[in-house]
Amino acid sequence: MSKFNVFITRPVREEIHAKIAEECEVDMWHTSAILPPIAEKIPPLDGLMTYGHELVTPEMIATSPNLKVVSVVGVGYDHVHVEACRERGIAIGHTPGVLSDTTADMTMALLLAASRNVVPADKHVQAKQWLYYDPNILWGYDVHHATLGIVGMGRIGYAVAKRALAFDMRVLYYKRERRHDWEEELGVEYADMEQLLQTSDFVTLHVPLTEETTHMISKAELELMKDTAILVNIARGPVVDHYALYDALKEGQIAGAALDVTEPEPLNTDHPLLGLDNLIVAPHLGSATIQTRMKMMTMAMENLLAGLKGEQLPYAALQPNLSP
Ligand code: NAP
């Protein structure tokens, strides 16, 4: 029997590659450089394994009449054209849940780093400027007993709330469907977007990228925030209007921001945001731990192999009707 044609858009661990290669002809983008649009690179495919960056467009899908599955190594699949997949009966797999705690840990890392000036402190010492104990430099903001506003409280937002409560924070949350059970269980409080932005000392974003959430944080929302507030975005770059954010940070409308995701990714090296000293940017590291990335790759491999055989995906974002 001929093997399935599969393309993997970023290098995966050798053992994952070997397992997929048992059943597939595997082509993999080996370099760390930016991948050209997928359709230009590859022959007709049966399966595609991709991370949350390379656009999977209707045009790309049209070049592969036998494409059966798009397996995303990640939970967000906003870069995949869902309607085009639905029309063609192509399954979409993703890796929800397994990365929630890891991404929540990174959220707290960014929040603490931004509030306690961890990055400028390191730069200060590395620049050999630590010549005596100076009690008047790099004052930050207390995290304990401060108010955290969680925008989009699903799997990751819930895990962030638990961590914040351990810091004795007051936790507000906003999502479209209120969760009275979580309010009772955790002691978190529901707030509408306006209340949340006005009241919170820290605002952290955990919504998926959709039409509704694109530029959900823009000029008007930043104006509602306290001038001592810090914004954390670990969801998707376009949830925040970066030009409005630049103005807000520059003018002291808010105190600081920490971004794990940007628009675009990567940011151009001359992007104005990069010159600001009240901003931290990480290169999309939310789920980047050894343990979690291995679990994600394994789940994505299982989705890929199931989809190629026309079986139910174990972790499906979109599952076409299976033939009986
Ligand atoms: P999830 O469990 O689906 O949670 C998403 C939450 O957003 C839900 O509570 C949902 O509640 C809410 N939401 C959706 N649309 C909204 C809207 N228009 N207004 C307000 N709330 C809205 O997803 P998750 O697993 O927590 O992941 C969230 C996102 O994080 C992913 O989609 C991905 O883009 C991003 N992520 C980033 C990284 C990273 O490395 N930086 C890692 C993992 C995930 P309602 O439906 O009730 O509104």
Coordinates of C-alpha atoms and ligand atoms in Angstrom, one line a residue:
M1 CA 0.0 0.0 0.0
S2 CA 1.4 3.4 -0.9
K3 CA 2.2 5.7 2.0
F4 CA 0.4 8.9 2.9
N5 CA 2.0 12.2 1.8
V6 CA 2.5 14.4 4.8
F7 CA 4.1 17.8 5.3
I8 CA 5.3 19.1 8.8
T9 CA 5.9 22.8 8.9
R10 CA 8.5 22.9 11.7
P11 CA 11.0 20.4 12.9
V12 CA 9.5 17.8 15.3
R13 CA 11.4 15.5 17.7
E14 CA 13.1 12.6 16.0
E15 CA 11.0 9.9 17.7
I16 CA 7.8 11.7 16.6
H17 CA 9.1 12.0 13.0
A18 CA 10.1 8.3 13.0
K19 CA 6.7 7.2 14.1
I20 CA 4.9 9.2 11.5
A21 CA 7.4 8.0 8.8
E22 CA 6.3 4.4 9.5
E23 CA 3.1 5.1 7.7
C24 CA 3.8 8.3 5.7
E25 CA 6.2 9.9 3.2
V26 CA 7.3 12.9 5.4
D27 CA 8.5 16.2 4.1
M28 CA 9.5 18.6 6.9
W29 CA 10.6 22.2 6.8
H30 CA 13.9 21.8 8.5
T31 CA 15.2 25.3 8.9
S32 CA 14.2 27.8 11.5
A33 CA 13.6 30.4 8.8
I34 CA 10.1 31.7 7.9
L35 CA 8.3 29.1 5.8
P36 CA 7.1 30.3 2.4
P37 CA 3.3 30.0 1.8
I38 CA 2.7 26.3 2.2
A39 CA 1.1 25.8 -1.2
E40 CA 4.2 27.0 -3.0
K41 CA 6.4 24.5 -1.2
I42 CA 4.7 21.1 -1.3
P43 CA 3.1 18.5 -3.5
P44 CA -0.5 17.4 -3.0
L45 CA -0.9 16.2 0.5
D46 CA -2.9 13.7 2.5
G47 CA -2.1 15.3 5.8
L48 CA -0.5 18.5 7.2
M49 CA 1.0 19.0 10.6
T50 CA 1.4 22.7 11.5
Y51 CA 2.0 25.1 14.3
G52 CA -0.1 28.2 15.0
H53 CA 1.7 30.4 12.4
E54 CA 1.6 29.2 8.8
L55 CA -1.7 30.2 7.2
V56 CA -3.7 27.2 5.9
T57 CA -5.7 29.0 3.2
P58 CA -8.5 27.9 0.8
E59 CA -5.8 28.2 -2.0
M60 CA -3.4 25.9 -0.2
I61 CA -6.3 23.4 0.5
A62 CA -7.3 23.5 -3.2
T63 CA -3.8 22.2 -4.2
S64 CA -4.3 19.0 -2.2
P65 CA -7.5 17.3 -3.4
N66 CA -6.9 14.3 -1.1
L67 CA -6.1 16.4 2.1
K68 CA -7.8 14.6 5.0
V69 CA -6.5 16.2 8.1
V70 CA -4.8 19.4 9.3
S71 CA -3.2 18.6 12.7
V72 CA -2.2 21.7 14.7
V73 CA 0.5 21.5 17.4
G74 CA -1.3 23.9 19.7
V75 CA -4.8 24.8 20.9
G76 CA -5.5 27.9 18.8
Y77 CA -6.3 27.2 15.2
D78 CA -7.3 30.7 14.0
H79 CA -4.7 30.4 11.2
V80 CA -6.6 27.5 9.6
H81 CA -9.5 28.3 7.2
V82 CA -12.1 26.3 9.1
E83 CA -14.9 26.9 6.5
A84 CA -12.7 25.6 3.6
C85 CA -11.9 22.5 5.7
R86 CA -15.6 22.0 6.6
E87 CA -16.6 22.2 2.9
R88 CA -14.1 19.7 1.9
G89 CA -14.7 17.3 4.9
I90 CA -11.1 17.9 6.2
A91 CA -10.6 17.2 9.9
I92 CA -8.8 19.7 12.1
G93 CA -6.9 18.4 15.2
H94 CA -5.5 20.5 18.0
T95 CA -4.0 19.9 21.5
P96 CA -6.3 21.5 24.1
G97 CA -5.9 21.1 27.9
V98 CA -2.4 19.7 27.9
L99 CA -0.8 23.2 27.7
S100 CA -3.2 25.1 30.0
D101 CA -1.1 24.9 33.2
T102 CA 2.2 25.6 31.3
T103 CA 0.7 28.6 29.6
A104 CA -0.8 29.8 32.9
D105 CA 2.7 29.5 34.5
M106 CA 4.1 31.7 31.7
T107 CA 1.3 34.2 32.3
M108 CA 2.3 34.5 35.9
A109 CA 6.0 34.7 34.9
L110 CA 5.2 37.6 32.5
L111 CA 3.0 39.3 35.1
L112 CA 5.6 39.1 37.8
A113 CA 8.4 40.1 35.5
A114 CA 6.5 43.2 34.3
S115 CA 5.4 44.2 37.8
R116 CA 8.7 43.6 39.5
N117 CA 11.0 44.9 36.7
V118 CA 12.9 41.6 36.4
V119 CA 14.1 42.4 32.8
P120 CA 15.4 45.9 33.5
A121 CA 16.9 44.7 36.8
D122 CA 18.9 42.0 34.9
K123 CA 20.0 44.6 32.2
H124 CA 21.1 46.9 35.0
V125 CA 23.4 44.3 36.5
Q126 CA 24.6 42.9 33.2
A127 CA 25.5 46.5 32.2
K128 CA 27.8 46.6 35.3
Q129 CA 25.7 49.4 36.8
W130 CA 25.2 47.7 40.2
L131 CA 27.9 49.5 42.1
Y132 CA 26.2 49.9 45.5
Y133 CA 22.8 49.0 47.0
D134 CA 20.4 51.7 45.9
P135 CA 17.1 51.5 47.7
N136 CA 15.5 54.0 45.2
I137 CA 15.7 52.2 41.9
L138 CA 13.3 49.9 40.0
W139 CA 10.3 50.1 42.2
G140 CA 7.6 47.9 40.9
Y141 CA 4.0 47.2 41.8
D142 CA 2.7 44.6 44.3
V143 CA 1.1 41.6 42.9
H144 CA -0.3 40.1 46.1
H145 CA -3.7 41.6 47.1
A146 CA -3.9 43.4 43.8
T147 CA -6.9 42.9 41.4
L148 CA -6.5 40.7 38.3
G149 CA -8.9 40.9 35.4
I150 CA -9.0 37.8 33.3
V151 CA -10.5 38.3 29.8
G152 CA -11.7 35.0 28.4
M153 CA -11.8 32.5 31.2
G154 CA -11.7 29.1 29.7
R155 CA -9.1 26.4 30.3
I156 CA -6.0 28.7 30.5
G157 CA -7.9 31.6 32.2
Y158 CA -9.1 29.1 34.9
A159 CA -5.6 27.9 35.5
V160 CA -4.4 31.5 35.8
A161 CA -7.2 32.3 38.3
K162 CA -6.0 29.4 40.6
R163 CA -2.5 30.8 40.5
A164 CA -3.6 34.4 41.2
L165 CA -5.7 33.3 44.1
A166 CA -2.6 31.7 45.6
F167 CA -1.0 35.1 45.5
D168 CA -4.0 36.5 47.5
M169 CA -5.2 38.4 44.4
R170 CA -8.8 39.5 43.9
V171 CA -9.8 37.9 40.6
L172 CA -12.4 39.4 38.2
Y173 CA -13.3 37.6 35.0
Y174 CA -15.1 38.4 31.8
K175 CA -16.4 35.9 29.2
R176 CA -19.7 35.7 27.3
E177 CA -21.2 32.9 29.3
R178 CA -21.0 33.5 33.0
R179 CA -19.8 30.6 35.2
H180 CA -21.6 30.7 38.6
D181 CA -20.1 27.3 39.5
W182 CA -16.5 28.7 39.1
E183 CA -17.5 31.8 41.2
E184 CA -18.7 29.5 43.9
E185 CA -15.8 27.1 43.6
L186 CA -12.9 29.6 43.4
G187 CA -14.3 32.9 44.7
V188 CA -13.7 34.7 41.4
E189 CA -16.1 37.6 40.5
Y190 CA -17.8 38.2 37.2
A191 CA -17.5 41.7 35.7
D192 CA -18.4 43.2 32.4
M193 CA -15.5 44.3 30.2
E194 CA -15.8 48.0 31.2
Q195 CA -15.8 47.2 35.0
L196 CA -13.0 44.8 34.6
L197 CA -10.8 47.2 32.7
Q198 CA -11.5 50.1 35.2
T199 CA -11.0 48.0 38.3
S200 CA -8.0 45.7 37.5
D201 CA -4.4 46.3 38.4
F202 CA -3.5 43.6 35.9
V203 CA -5.4 42.6 32.9
T204 CA -4.6 39.3 31.2
L205 CA -6.0 38.0 27.9
H206 CA -7.0 34.4 27.2
V207 CA -9.6 34.6 24.4
P208 CA -9.2 32.8 21.1
L209 CA -8.6 35.0 18.1
T210 CA -11.9 35.5 16.2
E211 CA -13.6 38.3 14.4
E212 CA -15.1 39.4 17.7
T213 CA -11.9 39.4 19.6
T214 CA -9.7 41.1 17.0
H215 CA -8.5 44.4 18.5
M216 CA -10.7 43.7 21.5
I217 CA -8.2 45.8 23.4
S218 CA -7.8 49.1 21.5
K219 CA -7.6 52.8 22.3
A220 CA -11.0 53.0 24.1
E221 CA -10.3 50.0 26.2
L222 CA -6.8 51.1 27.1
E223 CA -8.2 54.5 28.1
L224 CA -10.5 52.7 30.6
M225 CA -7.5 51.1 32.4
K226 CA -5.7 52.5 35.4
D227 CA -2.5 54.4 34.7
T228 CA -0.8 51.9 37.1
A229 CA -2.2 48.9 35.3
I230 CA -0.2 46.2 33.5
L231 CA -1.6 44.3 30.4
V232 CA -0.5 40.8 29.7
N233 CA -1.3 39.2 26.3
I234 CA -0.6 35.5 25.9
A235 CA -3.6 34.8 23.7
R236 CA -3.0 36.0 20.1
G237 CA -1.3 39.2 18.9
P238 CA -4.2 40.7 17.0
V239 CA -6.4 40.7 20.1
V240 CA -4.5 43.9 20.9
D241 CA -4.3 46.9 18.6
H242 CA -0.5 47.4 18.7
Y243 CA -0.6 51.1 17.6
A244 CA -3.0 51.9 20.4
L245 CA -0.9 50.0 22.8
Y246 CA 2.2 51.9 21.7
D247 CA 0.5 55.2 22.4
A248 CA -0.8 54.0 25.8
L249 CA 2.6 52.9 26.9
K250 CA 4.4 55.9 25.5
E251 CA 2.0 58.4 27.1
G252 CA 1.7 56.5 30.4
Q253 CA -1.9 55.7 29.9
I254 CA -1.0 52.3 31.4
A255 CA 2.1 51.4 33.4
G256 CA 3.3 48.5 31.3
A257 CA 2.7 45.5 29.2
A258 CA 4.0 42.0 28.7
L259 CA 3.4 40.2 25.3
D260 CA 4.0 36.6 24.5
V261 CA 2.2 37.1 21.2
T262 CA 2.4 39.9 18.7
E263 CA 1.0 41.2 15.4
P264 CA 2.8 40.2 13.2
E265 CA 5.0 37.4 14.5
P266 CA 7.9 38.0 14.7
L267 CA 7.7 41.8 15.2
N268 CA 9.7 43.7 12.7
T269 CA 13.1 44.5 14.3
D270 CA 12.3 48.2 13.8
H271 CA 8.8 48.0 15.3
P272 CA 8.2 51.1 17.5
L273 CA 7.0 48.8 20.4
L274 CA 10.5 47.4 20.7
G275 CA 12.0 50.7 21.8
L276 CA 9.8 51.0 24.9
D277 CA 11.2 50.3 28.4
N278 CA 7.8 49.5 30.0
L279 CA 7.2 46.6 27.7
I280 CA 8.4 43.0 27.8
V281 CA 8.1 40.8 24.7
A282 CA 8.6 37.0 24.6
P283 CA 8.8 35.1 21.3
H284 CA 5.5 33.0 21.7
L285 CA 6.7 30.8 24.5
G286 CA 3.4 30.1 26.3
S287 CA 3.6 26.3 26.0
A288 CA 7.3 26.0 25.6
T289 CA 8.5 23.5 28.2
I290 CA 10.1 20.2 27.4
Q291 CA 7.3 18.2 29.0
T292 CA 4.4 20.1 27.4
R293 CA 5.9 20.4 23.9
M294 CA 6.5 16.6 23.9
K295 CA 2.9 15.9 24.9
M296 CA 1.6 18.4 22.3
M297 CA 3.6 16.7 19.5
T298 CA 2.4 13.3 20.6
M299 CA -1.3 14.4 20.5
A300 CA -0.8 16.1 17.2
M301 CA 0.8 12.9 15.8
E302 CA -2.2 10.9 17.1
N303 CA -4.6 13.3 15.4
L304 CA -2.6 13.2 12.2
L305 CA -2.5 9.4 12.0
A306 CA -6.2 9.0 12.9
G307 CA -7.3 11.6 10.4
L308 CA -5.2 10.0 7.6
K309 CA -7.1 6.7 8.2
G310 CA -10.5 8.5 8.2
E311 CA -10.9 7.7 11.9
Q312 CA -12.3 9.9 14.7
L313 CA -9.5 12.4 15.9
P314 CA -8.8 11.9 19.5
Y315 CA -8.5 15.7 20.0
A316 CA -10.7 17.2 17.3
A317 CA -11.4 20.9 16.6
L318 CA -13.4 19.9 13.5
Q319 CA -14.5 16.4 12.8
P320 CA -16.2 15.6 9.5
N321 CA -18.9 12.9 9.4
L322 CA -17.1 9.6 9.4
S323 CA -18.2 7.0 6.8
P324 CA -19.9 4.0 8.5
Ligands
NAP1 P1 -10.8 28.0 25.8 O1 -10.8 27.0 26.9 O2 -11.6 27.8 24.6 O3 -11.1 29.4 26.5 C1 -11.4 30.6 25.7 C2 -12.2 31.5 26.6 O4 -12.5 32.7 25.8 C3 -13.6 30.9 26.9 O5 -13.8 31.2 28.3 C4 -14.6 31.8 26.1 O6 -15.8 31.9 26.9 C5 -13.9 33.1 26.0 N1 -14.3 33.9 24.8 C6 -14.4 33.5 23.5 N2 -14.8 34.5 22.8 C7 -14.9 35.6 23.6 C8 -15.4 36.9 23.4 N3 -15.7 37.3 22.2 N4 -15.5 37.7 24.5 C9 -15.1 37.2 25.7 N5 -14.7 36.0 26.0 C10 -14.6 35.1 24.9 O7 -9.3 28.2 25.2 P2 -7.9 28.1 26.0 O8 -7.4 26.6 25.9 O9 -8.0 28.7 27.4 O10 -7.0 28.9 25.1 C11 -7.2 30.3 24.8 C12 -6.4 30.9 23.7 O11 -5.1 31.0 24.2 C13 -6.2 29.9 22.5 O12 -7.3 30.1 21.6 C14 -4.9 30.4 21.9 O13 -5.1 31.3 20.9 C15 -4.2 31.0 23.1 N6 -3.0 30.3 23.5 C16 -1.7 30.9 23.4 C17 -0.6 30.2 23.8 C18 0.7 30.8 23.7 O14 1.7 30.1 23.6 N7 0.9 32.1 23.9 C19 -0.7 28.9 24.3 C20 -2.0 28.3 24.4 C21 -3.1 29.0 24.0 P3 -17.2 32.3 26.3 O15 -17.4 31.4 25.1 O16 -18.2 32.0 27.4 O17 -17.1 33.7 25.9

